[in-house]
XYZ file of C-alpha atoms in Angstrom:
482
model
C 97.900 100.754 73.486
C 100.422 99.601 71.051
C 101.210 96.035 70.800
C 104.884 95.080 71.566
C 107.112 93.736 68.824
C 109.884 92.701 70.756
C 111.272 92.430 74.591
C 114.671 91.951 75.646
C 114.112 88.891 78.323
C 111.659 87.186 75.962
C 112.712 84.075 74.294
C 111.384 83.647 70.873
C 111.777 79.780 71.315
C 109.457 79.742 74.184
C 106.627 81.275 72.228
C 107.334 81.050 68.562
C 107.299 77.338 68.384
C 103.520 77.229 67.660
C 103.674 73.796 65.491
C 105.805 71.929 68.020
C 103.073 70.133 69.808
C 104.128 68.582 73.359
C 101.769 65.664 74.833
C 98.668 67.252 76.384
C 98.724 66.852 80.259
C 95.953 64.804 82.169
C 93.799 67.958 82.907
C 93.462 68.808 79.214
C 92.141 66.907 76.204
C 92.245 66.879 72.401
C 88.608 67.700 72.346
C 89.173 70.824 74.702
C 91.831 72.087 72.370
C 90.179 71.737 69.248
C 87.141 73.448 70.601
C 89.110 76.489 71.709
C 87.659 78.723 68.925
C 84.195 78.062 70.367
C 82.596 77.678 73.692
C 84.885 76.076 76.354
C 84.096 72.237 76.588
C 81.854 71.943 79.675
C 83.638 69.526 82.313
C 82.043 66.245 83.028
C 81.883 66.777 86.890
C 79.564 69.902 86.833
C 76.803 69.405 89.379
C 73.303 70.772 89.383
C 74.288 72.934 92.514
C 77.195 74.302 90.600
C 75.258 75.320 87.573
C 72.552 76.762 89.951
C 74.906 78.934 91.546
C 76.482 80.111 88.471
C 72.829 81.142 87.211
C 71.957 82.590 90.501
C 75.345 84.808 90.192
C 74.693 85.720 86.907
C 71.142 86.623 87.709
C 72.345 88.813 90.653
C 74.838 90.819 88.549
C 72.073 91.853 86.090
C 69.493 92.499 88.557
C 72.017 94.641 90.748
C 72.939 96.748 87.588
C 69.077 97.217 86.774
C 68.293 98.298 90.256
C 71.577 100.446 90.629
C 70.656 102.317 87.410
C 67.334 103.109 88.387
C 68.551 104.481 91.840
C 71.098 106.404 90.030
C 68.741 108.038 87.759
C 66.222 108.728 90.623
C 69.067 110.279 92.868
C 70.222 112.396 89.900
C 66.802 113.839 89.211
C 65.820 114.496 92.851
C 69.160 116.150 93.337
C 68.875 118.285 90.450
C 65.372 119.458 91.667
C 66.376 119.877 95.136
C 69.822 121.361 94.670
C 68.938 124.994 95.396
C 67.007 124.283 98.381
C 69.731 122.566 100.030
C 72.813 124.831 99.222
C 74.249 121.977 96.941
C 75.999 123.345 93.879
C 76.304 120.918 91.117
C 78.451 122.919 88.983
C 80.922 122.941 91.741
C 80.740 119.339 92.797
C 80.217 117.421 89.570
C 83.228 118.929 87.272
C 86.138 117.917 89.722
C 84.918 114.436 90.161
C 84.033 113.774 86.538
C 87.424 115.321 85.513
C 89.236 112.982 87.632
C 87.308 110.132 86.068
C 88.802 111.240 82.931
C 92.079 111.624 84.356
C 92.068 107.944 85.697
C 91.401 106.739 82.207
C 94.297 108.773 80.549
C 96.671 107.701 83.485
C 95.864 104.223 82.985
C 96.409 104.165 79.072
C 99.722 106.221 79.719
C 100.706 103.571 82.204
C 100.196 100.934 79.613
C 102.492 102.534 77.205
C 105.145 102.935 79.803
C 104.959 99.105 80.790
C 105.044 98.239 77.182
C 108.031 100.269 76.286
C 109.929 98.983 79.070
C 108.473 96.600 81.565
C 111.459 96.776 84.060
C 111.353 100.443 84.593
C 107.761 100.447 85.066
C 107.814 97.836 87.725
C 110.640 99.697 89.867
C 108.733 103.074 88.754
C 105.581 101.586 90.236
C 106.946 100.660 93.654
C 108.396 104.030 94.533
C 105.934 106.125 92.613
C 102.882 104.754 94.353
C 104.230 105.512 98.028
C 104.937 109.158 96.829
C 101.607 109.589 95.218
C 99.807 108.189 98.122
C 101.775 110.223 100.586
C 100.615 113.272 98.676
C 97.133 112.508 98.751
C 97.459 112.159 102.690
C 99.205 115.722 102.989
C 96.402 117.134 100.920
C 93.809 115.607 103.451
C 95.808 117.055 106.263
C 95.742 120.464 104.416
C 91.974 120.631 104.251
C 92.120 121.454 108.031
C 89.634 119.470 109.961
C 90.243 116.691 112.694
C 88.604 114.147 110.526
C 90.506 115.063 107.382
C 93.794 115.128 109.147
C 92.923 111.429 110.559
C 92.212 109.936 107.146
C 95.060 111.790 105.501
C 97.479 110.062 108.585
C 95.833 106.793 107.389
C 97.233 107.473 103.682
C 100.652 108.747 105.094
C 100.753 105.412 107.127
C 99.751 103.542 103.942
C 102.601 105.149 102.065
C 105.210 104.371 104.579
C 104.051 100.658 104.604
C 104.518 100.639 100.683
C 107.953 102.044 101.078
C 108.966 99.536 103.417
C 107.472 96.753 101.495
C 109.369 98.008 98.117
C 112.560 97.800 100.040
C 111.923 94.370 101.194
C 111.111 93.034 98.007
C 113.809 94.586 95.899
C 115.700 91.000 95.501
C 112.513 89.933 93.638
C 112.708 92.695 90.994
C 115.161 90.701 88.407
C 112.821 87.523 88.627
C 109.617 89.808 88.020
C 111.166 91.555 85.322
C 111.776 88.360 83.460
C 108.506 86.579 84.107
C 106.466 89.699 82.935
C 108.514 90.130 79.810
C 108.140 86.531 79.207
C 104.431 86.220 79.652
C 103.700 89.649 78.069
C 106.187 89.733 75.081
C 103.666 88.729 72.271
C 100.091 89.279 73.575
C 97.038 87.795 71.577
C 95.901 89.493 68.513
C 93.270 92.238 69.395
C 94.332 92.566 72.934
C 94.476 96.359 72.584
C 90.830 96.397 71.547
C 89.575 94.348 74.824
C 91.546 96.528 77.002
C 90.759 99.946 75.539
C 86.717 98.515 75.445
C 87.132 97.364 79.049
C 88.517 100.860 80.123
C 85.787 102.750 78.325
C 82.949 100.782 79.712
C 84.678 101.468 83.379
C 84.868 105.107 82.828
C 81.338 105.549 81.469
C 79.871 103.368 84.340
C 81.910 105.237 86.840
C 80.670 108.669 85.386
C 77.123 107.113 85.337
C 77.433 106.367 89.132
C 79.227 109.730 90.017
C 75.728 111.289 89.082
C 73.823 109.367 91.560
C 76.553 109.949 94.442
C 76.202 113.689 93.795
C 72.222 113.313 93.702
C 72.325 111.680 97.240
C 74.916 114.286 98.370
C 72.604 117.144 97.620
C 70.246 116.204 100.585
C 72.740 114.508 103.206
C 70.122 112.442 104.849
C 70.914 109.219 106.710
C 69.137 107.359 103.883
C 71.513 109.064 101.426
C 74.404 107.607 103.156
C 73.156 104.343 102.654
C 72.195 104.952 98.990
C 75.988 106.149 98.610
C 77.300 102.997 100.284
C 75.204 100.852 98.206
C 76.442 102.496 94.966
C 80.194 102.229 96.027
C 79.566 98.374 96.801
C 77.946 97.846 93.362
C 80.956 99.921 91.774
C 83.574 97.686 93.524
C 81.761 94.297 92.524
C 81.088 95.326 88.787
C 84.678 96.571 88.461
C 85.747 93.269 90.021
C 83.486 91.386 87.348
C 84.759 93.370 84.400
C 88.238 93.076 85.403
C 88.108 89.178 85.607
C 85.921 88.877 82.368
C 88.990 90.577 80.639
C 91.332 88.361 82.715
C 89.582 85.098 81.795
C 89.494 86.198 78.030
C 93.097 87.084 77.715
C 94.492 84.247 79.987
C 92.545 81.899 77.852
C 93.874 83.044 74.530
C 97.379 83.143 76.225
C 96.985 79.562 77.514
C 96.433 78.293 74.265
C 99.540 79.787 72.999
C 101.767 78.613 75.851
C 100.143 75.309 76.365
C 99.615 74.093 72.656
C 101.619 76.604 70.409
C 98.532 78.078 68.711
C 97.077 81.503 68.407
C 93.539 82.531 69.612
C 92.052 86.083 68.944
C 91.647 87.718 72.344
C 88.412 89.459 71.145
C 86.842 86.362 70.155
C 87.716 84.775 73.677
C 86.342 88.132 75.165
C 83.128 87.577 73.315
C 82.804 84.049 74.145
C 83.718 84.792 77.938
C 80.672 87.232 78.046
C 78.252 84.912 76.706
C 78.949 81.750 78.392
C 81.093 82.308 81.433
C 79.774 85.406 83.493
C 78.394 83.323 86.203
C 81.556 81.554 87.220
C 83.237 84.969 87.126
C 80.843 86.443 89.453
C 81.344 83.612 92.090
C 85.066 84.465 91.511
C 84.925 87.929 91.770
C 83.012 87.424 95.308
C 85.192 84.607 96.643
C 88.781 86.076 95.784
C 88.664 89.301 97.425
C 87.095 87.772 100.390
C 89.976 84.980 100.472
C 92.810 87.487 99.923
C 91.593 89.577 102.689
C 91.236 86.759 105.241
C 94.379 85.156 104.219
C 96.214 88.642 104.434
C 94.880 89.046 107.927
C 96.026 85.553 109.035
C 99.382 86.460 107.677
C 99.479 89.449 109.818
C 98.392 87.357 112.903
C 101.216 84.921 112.054
C 103.951 87.471 111.705
C 103.028 89.104 115.007
C 102.551 85.826 117.032
C 106.022 84.563 116.235
C 107.188 81.126 117.458
C 108.299 81.954 121.131
C 105.220 80.915 122.723
C 103.950 77.429 122.180
C 100.093 78.265 122.420
C 100.628 81.336 120.050
C 102.782 79.039 117.807
C 99.975 76.356 117.731
C 97.609 78.835 116.988
C 99.268 80.610 114.165
C 99.947 77.090 112.723
C 96.224 76.384 112.871
C 95.580 79.839 111.159
C 98.048 78.922 108.408
C 96.009 75.657 107.508
C 92.852 77.699 107.336
C 94.847 79.939 104.859
C 95.868 77.255 102.612
C 92.406 75.661 102.600
C 90.907 78.934 101.535
C 93.347 79.497 99.028
C 92.783 76.059 97.292
C 88.908 76.779 97.317
C 89.422 80.218 95.779
C 92.355 81.929 93.977
C 92.795 83.912 90.716
C 94.867 81.307 88.985
C 91.650 79.616 88.921
C 90.151 81.920 86.392
C 92.501 80.402 83.584
C 90.529 77.059 84.021
C 87.285 78.819 84.211
C 87.951 80.314 80.576
C 89.887 77.403 79.392
C 87.860 74.241 80.545
C 84.496 75.872 81.310
C 85.006 74.777 84.921
C 82.923 76.009 88.027
C 85.203 78.384 89.780
C 85.817 76.610 92.996
C 86.948 73.339 91.018
C 88.977 75.612 88.555
C 90.886 77.067 91.752
C 91.264 73.590 93.412
C 92.739 71.883 90.140
C 95.100 74.550 89.424
C 96.422 74.829 92.866
C 96.873 71.100 93.143
C 98.975 71.255 89.662
C 100.967 73.956 91.566
C 101.561 71.640 94.518
C 102.484 68.781 92.438
C 105.368 70.663 91.155
C 108.261 70.844 93.512
C 108.875 74.307 94.573
C 106.279 76.013 92.277
C 103.648 76.860 95.151
C 106.098 78.786 97.084
C 107.179 80.568 93.867
C 103.633 81.554 92.914
C 103.015 82.691 96.442
C 106.240 84.970 95.988
C 105.062 86.348 93.019
C 105.142 90.138 92.790
C 102.646 90.413 89.670
C 99.604 90.954 91.826
C 101.570 93.707 93.928
C 102.680 95.361 90.891
C 99.218 95.589 89.452
C 97.727 96.742 92.917
C 100.333 99.623 93.299
C 100.012 100.685 89.662
C 96.152 100.919 90.552
C 96.861 102.964 93.689
C 98.865 105.314 91.745
C 96.191 105.753 89.125
C 93.671 106.480 92.126
C 96.255 108.703 93.723
C 96.458 110.794 90.569
C 92.776 110.892 90.141
C 92.371 111.702 93.906
C 94.927 114.769 93.667
C 93.216 116.021 90.421
C 89.674 116.119 92.078
C 91.212 117.079 95.641
C 93.094 120.174 94.553
C 90.563 121.405 92.275
C 87.867 121.236 94.932
C 90.179 122.699 97.764
C 90.542 125.732 95.534
C 86.843 126.333 94.779
C 84.662 124.587 97.481
C 86.519 123.425 100.602
C 83.479 121.791 102.225
C 83.319 119.101 99.590
C 87.068 118.432 99.329
C 87.253 115.216 101.676
C 84.548 113.149 100.101
C 85.375 114.239 96.587
C 88.953 113.154 97.096
C 87.967 109.782 98.338
C 85.401 109.179 95.715
C 87.942 110.026 92.962
C 90.595 107.574 94.782
C 88.263 104.608 94.817
C 87.160 105.290 91.125
C 90.574 105.637 90.088
C 92.117 102.458 91.722
C 89.193 100.403 90.123
C 89.675 102.007 86.751
C 93.559 101.054 87.026
C 92.827 97.415 88.010
C 90.936 97.070 85.022
C 93.457 98.655 82.855
C 96.264 96.143 83.725
C 94.120 92.985 83.934
C 95.684 92.095 80.955
C 99.111 91.682 82.338
C 97.940 89.635 85.108
C 96.143 87.491 82.785
C 99.222 86.718 80.979
C 101.121 85.924 83.795
C 98.331 83.490 85.416
C 98.169 81.858 81.988
C 102.146 81.402 81.700
C 102.184 79.920 85.493
C 99.329 77.492 84.821
C 100.575 76.345 81.353
C 103.905 75.627 82.774
C 102.513 73.538 85.803
C 100.654 71.198 83.224
C 103.640 70.460 81.147
C 106.894 71.968 82.737
C 109.061 70.348 80.231
C 107.533 71.780 77.302
C 109.985 73.471 74.841
C 107.965 76.614 74.745
C 109.141 77.281 78.654
C 113.041 78.193 79.293
C 114.706 77.960 82.494
C 113.541 80.972 84.204
C 110.965 79.277 86.478
C 113.375 76.389 87.180
C 116.115 78.364 88.284
C 114.052 80.503 90.305
C 112.811 77.552 92.030
C 116.081 76.320 92.596
C 117.463 79.610 94.164
C 114.407 79.659 96.447
C 115.189 76.251 97.697
C 118.660 77.321 98.428
C 117.771 80.343 100.385
C 115.202 78.331 102.233
C 117.839 75.514 103.015
C 120.290 78.305 104.252
C 117.857 79.903 106.206
C 116.590 76.700 107.945
C 120.405 75.752 108.629
C 120.893 79.363 110.211
C 117.605 78.913 112.520
C 118.871 75.107 113.545
C 122.196 76.704 114.533
C 120.556 79.496 116.467
C 118.204 77.036 118.263
C 121.253 75.101 119.443
C 123.084 78.326 120.468
C 119.809 78.948 122.870
C 119.980 75.480 124.233
C 123.514 75.710 125.114
C 123.365 78.827 126.612
C 120.196 77.887 128.572
C 122.098 74.621 129.812
C 125.009 76.764 130.865
C 123.035 79.156 132.865
C 121.315 76.181 134.779
């Protein structure tokens, strides 16, 4: 992954003023900054229970890795021994899926190059290419022929339509997204390429290893084997989340040092320190953030469906919104920046960063409408779809009975490899926002965020006035009808 040297939207004043030190915000300290080259300074408010949970989750990570490895080895050996007696064909099952794993790595690296060369085109291409590829996977599953395959294929087609509608809805945000991505990723920390490539390699090797276990369980197809496959997939999902967030913490830490203090930090050194000291907090965050995102997304869907015409439904939607806001405060991805920079517990880091956003007028709403997470998600979906098409078409040609399961496994693995590959992009944007919230007047920031906040406030005021006028018109109509 080549390191970019220039960018059309990036302001050199913003990033290349390393010696003009602005006053440190209250949440940081001179000691914290001086120790950036070593372990992050622990915060004074770490509790015994917090340390206990961090050690517990760290132990849980390594315990599950050990147990899953033993399970995979046993399943692989058993599958190879019993393959002939259960009509399982390893030479037909393994090559398409392992090839799709390799394809996911190639596609991830290729997408990195496209993004670095032209971020603006990469963003637009993602929001249009992802629905097309997802729909192609759905069509492939429908072509397999069975009712179950057609049902799952229909879900993929519906997902593709949803992506298309979403892409049309957010087109007005593309210009700001181009600017913020360009500013945040214009000059990544030294040795970012090594961190990203190492993370992708680990994700590919681990995925390929788990594929052998899934194949071993598939060879006998008992109810217990279905449980084993489910456990392996859950382990894959959580481990990939941890790997992604380790990279995210390391690079966001190095990027935060540049944005907040004007100094450079080596990404590989930050990565090494993160693995040594911060895995426990990252494991907690890797569990909380997906759960909070899912719950918050569900609550948003309920709010959209409830509308405001019914008083009971409106009050319920308001209650759900309060719950969603509270959950966001307790667990959000921006907390990973403070985990890496100040060695805070994840819940404390999430709360502190979100309170910083709220203390800056308009920033919370801007953060909430940011498209970086959508870009990374749909990029990973695209990688998963490419992997899925590779394995599915291959399997459809040589052994149709395995086509559905292999296609789905390839999609899941490709998606997570894609998330790991683009973690550095999201890390840079997280660091940019958090550093801005701590010192909005720093000379290292241009007017991109203030101008966007002002624009959003104008749009919000215009929308409120229009709703007020519509409410008055409805009241007048009801009065006239009486």
